Amino acid sequence: MRDPYTVLGVDPSASDDEVKKAYRELARKYHPDNYQNNPLADLAEEKMKEINEAYDAVTKQRGGGAASSGPQASGAYYQQQQQYGGGNPTYARVRSCINAGDIDTAERLLGEVPNRTGEWYFLAGSIAYRRGWLDEAAQNYSIACQMEPGNLEYRQALSLMRQGGQAYRSANFSGGMDTLDCCTTMMCLNCLCGGGRC
Amino acid sequence: MFGYVRPVVPELKCKDFDLYKATYCGLCRTLRKRYGIFAPLFLNYDFTFLALLLHEAEPRLAFSMGRCHANPFRKCEMCIESDSLNAAADESIILTYWKLRDSISDDTGWRGLSSRFFALILKPAYQKAARRSPNFDALTQTCLSDLARMERDNCPSLDRPADAFARILQGAALEEPAPARRRVLEELFYHLGRWIYLLDAWDDVQADLSAGNYNPIAARFGDAGGEENLTATLNHSLNLMRSAFQLGEFGCRSALIENILYLGLPLIQRAVFDGSWGELKKQRIWSNKR
């Protein structure tokens, strides 16, 4: 395992607060929300695991006092696996192929499904998204939403497309550059502190 | 290629500006050494970004002093020679050559003639580069013929022609040995290519419509524009580039690359949309003077 302080990017002489701050910033950077259905999601997950372990190790070294009051070190930001239940068994297989990154198989399986439901279009959108075909992904998500307007998963996917995705943005770059900033809370904080150019 | 990819200089730290210049000059020297005196003519900011991304991560910039090709009386800092810089030079030559070939078949008259002239000058360099990077050359040719086919068929999709172009840039990471880093670079290059292709298509949409040429944006949205959809999809590509970038190690180059990804590209995108790109394009970035 790499030196936990190197992983967190702080000096071993840093105060507990500085360590916590560095950890939070990194957790924000590799947050699963920034890597939804992203072909690199597994790499982000590894990074997240690494910083969680590093933070655990540092808090333990320092007497463990901060661990309980800290940002619930392991898995605080980490677990976001969704459960998909019921429905067409082919769809479940398509989903697992997409998650495993086997996009061609997913597409072939989906092509064999005779009638196209809202979920069919949602999965077609997810496949397009993994290829980087963002416009076709948006079109498919939008059909899925029209067919099943009540489905939260589809609506979330579509709204991510409408806002143009999201990525981590450090404080240096958060000042009013994009109208659709990834992190509304950061903007609000900026306004409150009078920083940035909101 | 297009010159869309550049940093926002006033927002750069001095050391990052020096790093940018050292990369530009280093790539220029590599082009000259590997491909002769004409090759540096084709150097541009896009290729500099390619070299920045491909460069091995190092904590501090390693540079040497060398004479400027354009002005031999001046000495400047240059990145030291490396495999990644060589790869960037090879790929730049191949991309430029095929871009010129492409304009020969597209443009008529004066522009077509100048493309012909430059392609002729560049041909020996291209042949050498194709021998050094046969995989990248083959990939470029395949993707360009896919693209030509879609143009002929008036393909109504935005993503498919962009994909053909994006796969070319993605191929720039082909020789990267570490699998995780290769995946990061592939994702980054893919969306860089997609972004460049679509932005260029938007920039050309009026000219293409009046000349009756294929344009993916006109084919997808008709005359109605589609500006909002296009902005969202371009921003999305930018965000995917940034997410990929955060997963890679770029050492001392991180801040500079971040400047380009978070400030430079969005600035150019806005300029292309509001029509000020033509002016901006002429600005040189080596001085702060306007």
Tab-separated table of C-alpha atoms in Angstrom:
chain	number	residue	atom	x	y	z
A	1	MET	CA	0.000	0.000	0.000
A	2	ARG	CA	1.228	3.495	-0.828
A	3	ASP	CA	2.012	5.894	1.966
A	4	PRO	CA	-1.385	7.195	3.121
A	5	TYR	CA	-0.144	10.770	3.338
A	6	THR	CA	1.049	10.641	-0.279
A	7	VAL	CA	-2.317	9.268	-1.328
A	8	LEU	CA	-4.118	12.115	0.419
A	9	GLY	CA	-1.573	14.609	-0.880
A	10	VAL	CA	-0.809	16.119	2.530
A	11	ASP	CA	2.297	16.426	4.648
A	12	PRO	CA	2.573	14.067	7.658
A	13	SER	CA	2.789	17.178	9.835
A	14	ALA	CA	-0.628	18.389	8.620
A	15	SER	CA	-3.314	18.970	11.219
A	16	ASP	CA	-6.316	16.678	11.540
A	17	ASP	CA	-8.471	19.314	9.911
A	18	GLU	CA	-6.154	19.616	6.927
A	19	VAL	CA	-6.165	15.861	6.477
A	20	LYS	CA	-9.942	15.804	6.642
A	21	LYS	CA	-10.188	18.641	4.152
A	22	ALA	CA	-7.838	16.910	1.699
A	23	TYR	CA	-9.802	13.693	2.075
A	24	ARG	CA	-13.109	15.441	1.419
A	25	GLU	CA	-11.776	17.170	-1.680
A	26	LEU	CA	-10.509	13.869	-3.092
A	27	ALA	CA	-13.774	12.142	-2.240
A	28	ARG	CA	-15.584	14.865	-4.148
A	29	LYS	CA	-13.249	14.384	-7.101
A	30	TYR	CA	-13.763	10.634	-7.417
A	31	HIS	CA	-17.400	10.667	-6.374
A	32	PRO	CA	-19.455	8.007	-8.215
A	33	ASP	CA	-21.832	10.739	-9.416
A	34	ASN	CA	-19.025	12.041	-11.627
A	35	TYR	CA	-18.608	8.590	-13.170
A	36	GLN	CA	-22.150	7.366	-13.742
A	37	ASN	CA	-22.144	4.805	-16.533
A	38	ASN	CA	-18.645	6.041	-17.355
A	39	PRO	CA	-16.290	3.549	-19.027
A	40	LEU	CA	-13.689	4.530	-16.422
A	41	ALA	CA	-16.002	4.047	-13.432
A	42	ASP	CA	-13.922	1.116	-12.186
A	43	LEU	CA	-10.786	3.267	-12.063
A	44	ALA	CA	-12.628	5.942	-10.100
A	45	GLU	CA	-13.866	3.279	-7.715
A	46	GLU	CA	-10.316	2.058	-7.148
A	47	LYS	CA	-9.174	5.604	-6.419
A	48	MET	CA	-12.027	6.037	-3.984
A	49	LYS	CA	-11.091	2.833	-2.231
A	50	GLU	CA	-7.482	3.908	-2.022
A	51	ILE	CA	-8.255	7.270	-0.442
A	52	ASN	CA	-10.752	5.722	1.964
A	53	GLU	CA	-8.106	3.253	3.111
A	54	ALA	CA	-5.521	5.992	3.386
A	55	TYR	CA	-7.859	8.138	5.458
A	56	ASP	CA	-8.677	5.194	7.703
A	57	ALA	CA	-4.987	4.457	8.154
A	58	VAL	CA	-4.160	8.059	9.053
A	59	THR	CA	-7.003	8.411	11.543
A	60	LYS	CA	-6.033	5.109	13.123
A	61	GLN	CA	-2.404	6.207	13.386
A	62	ARG	CA	-3.474	9.412	15.030
A	63	GLY	CA	-5.331	7.584	17.787
A	64	GLY	CA	-8.589	7.048	16.015
A	65	GLY	CA	-10.214	10.065	17.634
A	66	ALA	CA	-11.193	11.600	14.347
A	67	ALA	CA	-12.472	8.434	12.735
A	68	SER	CA	-15.891	8.421	14.324
A	69	SER	CA	-16.474	12.153	14.013
A	70	GLY	CA	-14.867	12.291	10.576
A	71	PRO	CA	-16.731	11.776	7.327
A	72	GLN	CA	-17.456	8.105	8.080
A	73	ALA	CA	-14.292	6.994	6.417
A	74	SER	CA	-14.859	3.805	4.536
A	75	GLY	CA	-17.746	3.686	2.195
A	76	ALA	CA	-19.144	7.072	3.085
A	77	TYR	CA	-19.198	8.111	-0.534
A	78	TYR	CA	-18.527	4.715	-1.864
A	79	GLN	CA	-21.547	2.529	-2.121
A	80	GLN	CA	-23.922	3.450	-4.844
A	81	GLN	CA	-24.748	0.140	-6.387
A	82	GLN	CA	-28.316	0.073	-7.515
A	83	GLN	CA	-30.516	-2.938	-7.339
A	84	TYR	CA	-32.474	-3.796	-10.433
A	85	GLY	CA	-35.318	-6.146	-9.825
A	86	GLY	CA	-37.893	-8.019	-11.833
A	87	GLY	CA	-38.767	-7.527	-15.467
A	88	ASN	CA	-37.354	-9.093	-18.569
A	89	PRO	CA	-34.374	-11.403	-17.814
A	90	THR	CA	-32.652	-10.310	-21.040
A	91	TYR	CA	-32.642	-6.745	-19.756
A	92	ALA	CA	-30.865	-7.901	-16.603
A	93	ARG	CA	-28.221	-9.582	-18.745
A	94	VAL	CA	-27.880	-6.481	-20.894
A	95	ARG	CA	-27.349	-4.419	-17.765
A	96	SER	CA	-24.660	-6.720	-16.466
A	97	CYS	CA	-22.911	-6.686	-19.859
A	98	ILE	CA	-22.966	-2.896	-19.863
A	99	ASN	CA	-21.571	-2.800	-16.340
A	100	ALA	CA	-18.834	-5.227	-17.337
A	101	GLY	CA	-17.966	-3.031	-20.308
A	102	ASP	CA	-18.978	-5.638	-22.890
A	103	ILE	CA	-20.902	-3.208	-25.054
A	104	ASP	CA	-21.065	-5.290	-28.229
A	105	THR	CA	-22.702	-8.239	-26.471
A	106	ALA	CA	-25.107	-5.891	-24.734
A	107	GLU	CA	-26.109	-4.417	-28.065
A	108	ARG	CA	-26.561	-7.820	-29.673
A	109	LEU	CA	-28.733	-9.086	-26.799
A	110	LEU	CA	-30.838	-5.956	-26.877
A	111	GLY	CA	-31.276	-6.252	-30.639
A	112	GLU	CA	-32.867	-9.670	-30.145
A	113	VAL	CA	-35.650	-8.330	-27.927
A	114	PRO	CA	-38.800	-8.154	-30.089
A	115	ASN	CA	-40.927	-5.415	-28.499
A	116	ARG	CA	-39.453	-2.154	-27.488
A	117	THR	CA	-40.488	-0.904	-24.077
A	118	GLY	CA	-39.303	2.136	-22.157
A	119	GLU	CA	-36.557	0.018	-20.603
A	120	TRP	CA	-35.432	-1.083	-24.059
A	121	TYR	CA	-34.848	2.539	-25.050
A	122	PHE	CA	-33.203	3.301	-21.731
A	123	LEU	CA	-30.735	0.451	-22.242
A	124	ALA	CA	-30.138	1.449	-25.861
A	125	GLY	CA	-29.341	4.904	-24.505
A	126	SER	CA	-26.931	3.468	-21.943
A	127	ILE	CA	-25.125	1.504	-24.648
A	128	ALA	CA	-24.806	4.613	-26.816
A	129	TYR	CA	-23.578	6.547	-23.785
A	130	ARG	CA	-20.823	4.041	-23.070
A	131	ARG	CA	-19.614	4.439	-26.637
A	132	GLY	CA	-19.498	8.202	-26.225
A	133	TRP	CA	-22.466	8.659	-28.575
A	134	LEU	CA	-24.025	11.255	-26.379
A	135	ASP	CA	-26.608	12.621	-28.787
A	136	GLU	CA	-28.083	9.199	-29.548
A	137	ALA	CA	-28.025	8.407	-25.834
A	138	ALA	CA	-30.070	11.535	-25.133
A	139	GLN	CA	-32.547	10.677	-27.887
A	140	ASN	CA	-33.070	7.157	-26.522
A	141	TYR	CA	-33.396	8.339	-22.917
A	142	SER	CA	-35.950	10.851	-24.048
A	143	ILE	CA	-38.079	8.160	-25.748
A	144	ALA	CA	-37.782	6.022	-22.602
A	145	CYS	CA	-39.085	8.930	-20.528
A	146	GLN	CA	-41.985	9.524	-22.900
A	147	MET	CA	-43.000	5.873	-22.668
A	148	GLU	CA	-42.646	5.649	-18.899
A	149	PRO	CA	-42.802	9.176	-17.495
A	150	GLY	CA	-42.920	7.903	-13.915
A	151	ASN	CA	-39.578	6.114	-13.995
A	152	LEU	CA	-37.024	7.956	-11.882
A	153	GLU	CA	-33.991	6.173	-13.306
A	154	TYR	CA	-34.813	7.210	-16.858
A	155	ARG	CA	-35.582	10.766	-15.833
A	156	GLN	CA	-32.293	11.076	-13.980
A	157	ALA	CA	-30.409	9.804	-17.020
A	158	LEU	CA	-32.156	12.291	-19.283
A	159	SER	CA	-31.614	15.223	-16.973
A	160	LEU	CA	-27.889	14.427	-16.826
A	161	MET	CA	-27.825	14.617	-20.625
A	162	ARG	CA	-29.721	17.921	-20.658
A	163	GLN	CA	-27.293	19.518	-18.233
A	164	GLY	CA	-24.328	18.264	-20.266
A	165	GLY	CA	-22.955	15.754	-17.782
A	166	GLN	CA	-20.957	16.550	-14.716
A	167	ALA	CA	-17.337	16.455	-13.657
A	168	TYR	CA	-15.281	17.489	-10.687
A	169	ARG	CA	-14.258	21.114	-10.629
A	170	SER	CA	-11.728	22.439	-8.168
A	171	ALA	CA	-12.362	25.741	-6.394
A	172	ASN	CA	-10.027	27.468	-8.877
A	173	PHE	CA	-12.381	26.820	-11.731
A	174	SER	CA	-15.772	27.147	-10.096
A	175	GLY	CA	-16.293	30.892	-10.536
A	176	GLY	CA	-19.081	31.482	-13.022
A	177	MET	CA	-17.429	29.836	-15.987
A	178	ASP	CA	-20.282	27.551	-16.870
A	179	THR	CA	-23.920	28.353	-16.420
A	180	LEU	CA	-24.564	24.708	-15.648
A	181	ASP	CA	-21.961	24.114	-13.022
A	182	CYS	CA	-21.629	20.621	-11.687
A	183	CYS	CA	-21.892	21.487	-8.070
A	184	THR	CA	-24.591	23.887	-7.052
A	185	THR	CA	-23.608	23.745	-3.434
A	186	MET	CA	-20.126	24.973	-4.239
A	187	MET	CA	-21.598	27.917	-6.096
A	188	CYS	CA	-23.874	28.733	-3.219
A	189	LEU	CA	-20.970	28.529	-0.813
A	190	ASN	CA	-18.989	30.818	-3.077
A	191	CYS	CA	-21.769	33.362	-3.061
A	192	LEU	CA	-22.091	33.211	0.711
A	193	CYS	CA	-18.373	33.738	1.162
A	194	GLY	CA	-18.336	36.518	-1.433
A	195	GLY	CA	-15.757	34.575	-3.396
A	196	GLY	CA	-15.887	33.692	-7.053
A	197	ARG	CA	-17.708	35.777	-9.602
A	198	CYS	CA	-21.243	34.546	-9.265
B	1	MET	CA	-5.495	20.714	-37.476
B	2	PHE	CA	-7.845	23.401	-36.239
B	3	GLY	CA	-6.106	25.358	-33.508
B	4	TYR	CA	-9.093	25.108	-31.138
B	5	VAL	CA	-7.103	23.703	-28.256
B	6	ARG	CA	-5.222	26.402	-26.391
B	7	PRO	CA	-4.692	27.583	-22.840
B	8	VAL	CA	-6.068	30.792	-21.382
B	9	VAL	CA	-2.749	32.510	-20.864
B	10	PRO	CA	-3.727	35.242	-18.368
B	11	GLU	CA	-4.934	32.513	-16.029
B	12	LEU	CA	-1.677	30.556	-16.208
B	13	LYS	CA	1.081	30.666	-13.646
B	14	CYS	CA	4.430	31.771	-15.100
B	15	LYS	CA	5.924	28.313	-14.632
B	16	ASP	CA	3.016	26.735	-16.483
B	17	PHE	CA	3.371	29.220	-19.301
B	18	ASP	CA	7.073	28.296	-19.515
B	19	LEU	CA	6.099	24.636	-19.515
B	20	TYR	CA	3.686	25.233	-22.377
B	21	LYS	CA	6.308	27.062	-24.367
B	22	ALA	CA	8.927	24.393	-23.630
B	23	THR	CA	6.529	21.742	-24.914
B	24	TYR	CA	5.767	23.762	-28.046
B	25	CYS	CA	9.462	24.380	-28.707
B	26	GLY	CA	10.379	20.791	-27.825
B	27	LEU	CA	7.825	19.445	-30.292
B	28	CYS	CA	9.123	21.881	-32.921
B	29	ARG	CA	12.679	20.628	-32.404
B	30	THR	CA	11.567	17.001	-32.552
B	31	LEU	CA	9.661	17.624	-35.778
B	32	ARG	CA	12.701	19.289	-37.316
B	33	LYS	CA	15.070	16.536	-36.237
B	34	ARG	CA	12.859	13.693	-37.344
B	35	TYR	CA	11.224	15.192	-40.410
B	36	GLY	CA	13.377	17.979	-41.779
B	37	ILE	CA	13.110	21.710	-42.092
B	38	PHE	CA	9.559	21.934	-43.454
B	39	ALA	CA	7.916	19.835	-40.760
B	40	PRO	CA	7.829	22.594	-38.088
B	41	LEU	CA	5.614	24.618	-40.460
B	42	PHE	CA	2.767	22.333	-39.486
B	43	LEU	CA	3.205	22.674	-35.746
B	44	ASN	CA	0.160	24.030	-33.923
B	45	TYR	CA	-1.478	24.317	-30.506
B	46	ASP	CA	-3.556	21.169	-30.931
B	47	PHE	CA	-0.460	19.047	-31.406
B	48	THR	CA	1.148	20.742	-28.420
B	49	PHE	CA	-1.765	19.561	-26.305
B	50	LEU	CA	-1.313	16.063	-27.713
B	51	ALA	CA	2.341	16.163	-26.649
B	52	LEU	CA	1.387	17.462	-23.195
B	53	LEU	CA	-1.026	14.610	-22.587
B	54	LEU	CA	1.204	11.901	-23.980
B	55	HIS	CA	4.215	13.019	-21.965
B	56	GLU	CA	5.332	10.735	-19.157
B	57	ALA	CA	4.324	12.149	-15.773
B	58	GLU	CA	7.273	13.835	-14.108
B	59	PRO	CA	7.245	15.838	-10.885
B	60	ARG	CA	9.375	18.651	-12.298
B	61	LEU	CA	9.930	19.769	-15.875
B	62	ALA	CA	13.162	18.485	-17.395
B	63	PHE	CA	14.300	20.819	-20.161
B	64	SER	CA	17.371	21.681	-22.177
B	65	MET	CA	18.359	24.845	-24.013
B	66	GLY	CA	18.205	24.871	-27.784
B	67	ARG	CA	18.160	27.248	-30.700
B	68	CYS	CA	14.831	28.358	-32.043
B	69	HIS	CA	14.112	27.047	-35.526
B	70	ALA	CA	12.442	30.251	-36.673
B	71	ASN	CA	15.055	32.524	-35.154
B	72	PRO	CA	18.460	30.819	-34.715
B	73	PHE	CA	19.816	33.781	-32.763
B	74	ARG	CA	17.412	33.052	-29.942
B	75	LYS	CA	17.885	30.281	-27.447
B	76	CYS	CA	14.949	28.848	-25.592
B	77	GLU	CA	13.940	26.179	-23.126
B	78	MET	CA	12.719	22.953	-24.685
B	79	CYS	CA	11.397	19.715	-23.242
B	80	ILE	CA	14.104	17.101	-23.514
B	81	GLU	CA	13.742	14.451	-26.169
B	82	SER	CA	11.549	11.531	-25.193
B	83	ASP	CA	9.565	8.675	-26.677
B	84	SER	CA	6.312	10.469	-26.057
B	85	LEU	CA	7.483	13.587	-27.863
B	86	ASN	CA	8.614	11.432	-30.781
B	87	ALA	CA	5.219	9.731	-30.846
B	88	ALA	CA	3.462	13.092	-30.767
B	89	ALA	CA	5.612	14.265	-33.684
B	90	ASP	CA	4.893	11.131	-35.752
B	91	GLU	CA	1.188	11.398	-35.115
B	92	SER	CA	1.154	15.113	-35.914
B	93	ILE	CA	2.726	14.466	-39.295
B	94	ILE	CA	0.281	11.679	-40.143
B	95	LEU	CA	-2.742	13.720	-39.049
B	96	THR	CA	-1.596	16.798	-40.960
B	97	TYR	CA	-0.920	14.820	-44.111
B	98	TRP	CA	-4.329	13.190	-44.142
B	99	LYS	CA	-6.035	16.471	-43.308
B	100	LEU	CA	-4.324	17.997	-46.348
B	101	ARG	CA	-5.343	15.069	-48.551
B	102	ASP	CA	-8.870	15.536	-47.298
B	103	SER	CA	-8.920	19.231	-48.200
B	104	ILE	CA	-7.570	18.447	-51.654
B	105	SER	CA	-10.654	16.392	-52.387
B	106	ASP	CA	-13.019	18.891	-50.687
B	107	ASP	CA	-11.747	22.282	-51.752
B	108	THR	CA	-11.495	23.637	-55.220
B	109	GLY	CA	-9.614	26.653	-56.482
B	110	TRP	CA	-6.951	28.434	-54.493
B	111	ARG	CA	-7.345	26.545	-51.186
B	112	GLY	CA	-7.275	23.200	-52.942
B	113	LEU	CA	-4.144	24.238	-54.755
B	114	SER	CA	-2.313	25.274	-51.590
B	115	SER	CA	-3.312	21.999	-49.912
B	116	ARG	CA	-1.881	20.163	-52.890
B	117	PHE	CA	1.355	22.085	-52.579
B	118	PHE	CA	1.735	21.425	-48.836
B	119	ALA	CA	0.805	17.771	-49.187
B	120	LEU	CA	3.549	17.433	-51.771
B	121	ILE	CA	6.108	19.026	-49.444
B	122	LEU	CA	5.005	16.847	-46.570
B	123	LYS	CA	4.860	13.551	-48.438
B	124	PRO	CA	8.404	12.296	-47.679
B	125	ALA	CA	7.924	13.118	-43.986
B	126	TYR	CA	4.558	11.367	-44.014
B	127	GLN	CA	6.048	8.217	-45.541
B	128	LYS	CA	8.658	8.129	-42.823
B	129	ALA	CA	6.069	8.701	-40.091
B	130	ALA	CA	3.814	5.983	-41.504
B	131	ARG	CA	6.726	3.535	-41.336
B	132	ARG	CA	7.342	4.494	-37.716
B	133	SER	CA	3.683	4.344	-36.630
B	134	PRO	CA	2.039	1.919	-39.047
B	135	ASN	CA	-0.861	1.172	-36.706
B	136	PHE	CA	-1.794	4.780	-36.247
B	137	ASP	CA	-1.534	5.421	-39.977
B	138	ALA	CA	-3.742	2.424	-40.804
B	139	LEU	CA	-6.304	3.475	-38.206
B	140	THR	CA	-6.381	7.023	-39.556
B	141	GLN	CA	-7.020	5.774	-43.071
B	142	THR	CA	-9.776	3.389	-41.996
B	143	CYS	CA	-11.557	6.034	-39.966
B	144	LEU	CA	-11.276	8.634	-42.712
B	145	SER	CA	-12.755	6.275	-45.270
B	146	ASP	CA	-15.617	5.531	-42.824
B	147	LEU	CA	-16.108	9.246	-42.504
B	148	ALA	CA	-16.083	9.768	-46.267
B	149	ARG	CA	-18.704	7.041	-46.667
B	150	MET	CA	-20.981	8.677	-44.100
B	151	GLU	CA	-20.545	12.035	-45.802
B	152	ARG	CA	-21.541	10.503	-49.115
B	153	ASP	CA	-24.602	8.884	-47.569
B	154	ASN	CA	-25.558	12.171	-45.874
B	155	CYS	CA	-25.593	10.400	-42.497
B	156	PRO	CA	-28.265	12.016	-40.287
B	157	SER	CA	-26.492	11.124	-37.030
B	158	LEU	CA	-24.382	13.541	-35.061
B	159	ASP	CA	-22.509	10.843	-33.182
B	160	ARG	CA	-21.498	8.463	-35.932
B	161	PRO	CA	-19.352	10.764	-38.091
B	162	ALA	CA	-17.981	12.349	-34.910
B	163	ASP	CA	-17.130	8.830	-33.732
B	164	ALA	CA	-15.113	8.122	-36.872
B	165	PHE	CA	-13.096	11.272	-36.315
B	166	ALA	CA	-12.791	10.745	-32.550
B	167	ARG	CA	-11.418	7.233	-33.037
B	168	ILE	CA	-8.495	8.711	-34.946
B	169	LEU	CA	-7.449	10.850	-32.006
B	170	GLN	CA	-8.162	7.986	-29.643
B	171	GLY	CA	-5.546	6.064	-31.594
B	172	ALA	CA	-2.919	8.538	-30.411
B	173	ALA	CA	-2.880	6.588	-27.142
B	174	LEU	CA	-2.412	3.282	-28.969
B	175	GLU	CA	1.211	2.769	-27.972
B	176	GLU	CA	0.796	3.643	-24.296
B	177	PRO	CA	2.033	0.550	-22.415
B	178	ALA	CA	0.273	0.942	-19.034
B	179	PRO	CA	-3.338	-0.255	-19.464
B	180	ALA	CA	-4.970	2.087	-16.928
B	181	ARG	CA	-3.213	5.145	-18.315
B	182	ARG	CA	-4.049	4.061	-21.848
B	183	ARG	CA	-7.746	3.855	-21.013
B	184	VAL	CA	-7.677	7.299	-19.439
B	185	LEU	CA	-5.928	8.786	-22.466
B	186	GLU	CA	-8.213	6.983	-24.890
B	187	GLU	CA	-11.301	8.405	-23.236
B	188	LEU	CA	-9.770	11.862	-23.110
B	189	PHE	CA	-8.661	11.797	-26.746
B	190	TYR	CA	-11.938	10.337	-27.925
B	191	HIS	CA	-13.954	13.180	-26.485
B	192	LEU	CA	-11.386	15.724	-27.569
B	193	GLY	CA	-11.793	14.452	-31.124
B	194	ARG	CA	-15.565	14.442	-30.827
B	195	TRP	CA	-15.571	17.958	-29.463
B	196	ILE	CA	-13.237	19.254	-32.200
B	197	TYR	CA	-15.220	17.582	-34.964
B	198	LEU	CA	-18.592	18.889	-33.821
B	199	LEU	CA	-17.345	22.371	-33.062
B	200	ASP	CA	-15.731	22.566	-36.473
B	201	ALA	CA	-18.963	21.328	-38.047
B	202	TRP	CA	-20.894	24.096	-36.263
B	203	ASP	CA	-18.332	26.661	-37.391
B	204	ASP	CA	-18.770	25.519	-40.999
B	205	VAL	CA	-22.514	24.975	-41.024
B	206	GLN	CA	-23.438	28.125	-42.995
B	207	ALA	CA	-20.648	27.653	-45.539
B	208	ASP	CA	-21.535	23.979	-46.009
B	209	LEU	CA	-25.222	24.746	-46.441
B	210	SER	CA	-24.602	27.358	-49.109
B	211	ALA	CA	-22.051	25.175	-50.899
B	212	GLY	CA	-24.298	22.141	-50.659
B	213	ASN	CA	-21.689	20.114	-48.758
B	214	TYR	CA	-22.412	17.538	-46.097
B	215	ASN	CA	-22.576	18.878	-42.576
B	216	PRO	CA	-23.512	16.577	-39.666
B	217	ILE	CA	-25.269	19.331	-37.737
B	218	ALA	CA	-27.398	20.376	-40.683
B	219	ALA	CA	-28.129	16.707	-41.387
B	220	ARG	CA	-29.193	16.065	-37.796
B	221	PHE	CA	-31.123	19.217	-36.957
B	222	GLY	CA	-32.093	20.576	-40.370
B	223	ASP	CA	-32.044	24.327	-40.814
B	224	ALA	CA	-33.566	24.797	-37.370
B	225	GLY	CA	-30.210	25.089	-35.655
B	226	GLY	CA	-30.192	22.741	-32.693
B	227	GLU	CA	-27.846	25.060	-30.838
B	228	GLU	CA	-29.132	24.064	-27.418
B	229	ASN	CA	-28.742	20.331	-28.012
B	230	LEU	CA	-25.331	20.837	-29.499
B	231	THR	CA	-24.123	22.937	-26.562
B	232	ALA	CA	-25.277	20.264	-24.122
B	233	THR	CA	-23.541	17.498	-26.016
B	234	LEU	CA	-20.329	19.518	-26.399
B	235	ASN	CA	-20.317	20.366	-22.693
B	236	HIS	CA	-20.878	16.716	-21.960
B	237	SER	CA	-17.811	15.754	-23.961
B	238	LEU	CA	-15.831	18.382	-22.062
B	239	ASN	CA	-17.011	16.918	-18.774
B	240	LEU	CA	-16.085	13.404	-19.831
B	241	MET	CA	-12.611	14.655	-20.765
B	242	ARG	CA	-12.274	16.242	-17.333
B	243	SER	CA	-13.485	13.131	-15.530
B	244	ALA	CA	-10.938	11.061	-17.436
B	245	PHE	CA	-8.197	13.584	-16.749
B	246	GLN	CA	-8.827	13.379	-12.987
B	247	LEU	CA	-8.009	9.664	-13.091
B	248	GLY	CA	-4.617	10.064	-14.756
B	249	GLU	CA	-1.193	11.087	-13.494
B	250	PHE	CA	0.195	14.105	-15.313
B	251	GLY	CA	2.754	15.337	-12.800
B	252	CYS	CA	3.909	18.913	-13.307
B	253	ARG	CA	1.696	19.217	-16.386
B	254	SER	CA	-1.561	18.849	-14.426
B	255	ALA	CA	-2.227	22.547	-13.797
B	256	LEU	CA	-1.596	23.459	-17.424
B	257	ILE	CA	-3.801	20.662	-18.764
B	258	GLU	CA	-6.459	21.693	-16.267
B	259	ASN	CA	-6.318	25.259	-17.562
B	260	ILE	CA	-6.928	24.001	-21.095
B	261	LEU	CA	-9.729	21.607	-20.142
B	262	TYR	CA	-11.595	23.867	-17.728
B	263	LEU	CA	-10.975	27.319	-19.229
B	264	GLY	CA	-9.445	27.120	-22.700
B	265	LEU	CA	-11.835	24.746	-24.433
B	266	PRO	CA	-15.043	26.330	-23.035
B	267	LEU	CA	-13.755	29.774	-24.025
B	268	ILE	CA	-13.154	28.662	-27.601
B	269	GLN	CA	-16.520	26.928	-27.684
B	270	ARG	CA	-18.269	30.149	-26.653
B	271	ALA	CA	-16.243	32.099	-29.201
B	272	VAL	CA	-17.274	29.754	-32.007
B	273	PHE	CA	-20.918	30.053	-30.974
B	274	ASP	CA	-20.948	33.846	-30.693
B	275	GLY	CA	-18.897	34.360	-33.834
B	276	SER	CA	-15.803	35.881	-32.230
B	277	TRP	CA	-13.660	32.842	-33.018
B	278	GLY	CA	-12.364	34.352	-36.252
B	279	GLU	CA	-10.797	37.209	-34.297
B	280	LEU	CA	-9.597	35.046	-31.439
B	281	LYS	CA	-7.939	32.627	-33.814
B	282	LYS	CA	-5.536	35.307	-34.994
B	283	GLN	CA	-4.353	36.127	-31.496
B	284	ARG	CA	-0.968	34.753	-30.734
B	285	ILE	CA	-0.596	33.362	-27.296
B	286	TRP	CA	3.081	34.061	-26.726
B	287	SER	CA	2.542	37.610	-25.602
B	288	ASN	CA	-0.191	39.125	-23.484
B	289	LYS	CA	-0.649	41.903	-26.021
B	290	ARG	CA	-3.869	41.855	-27.974
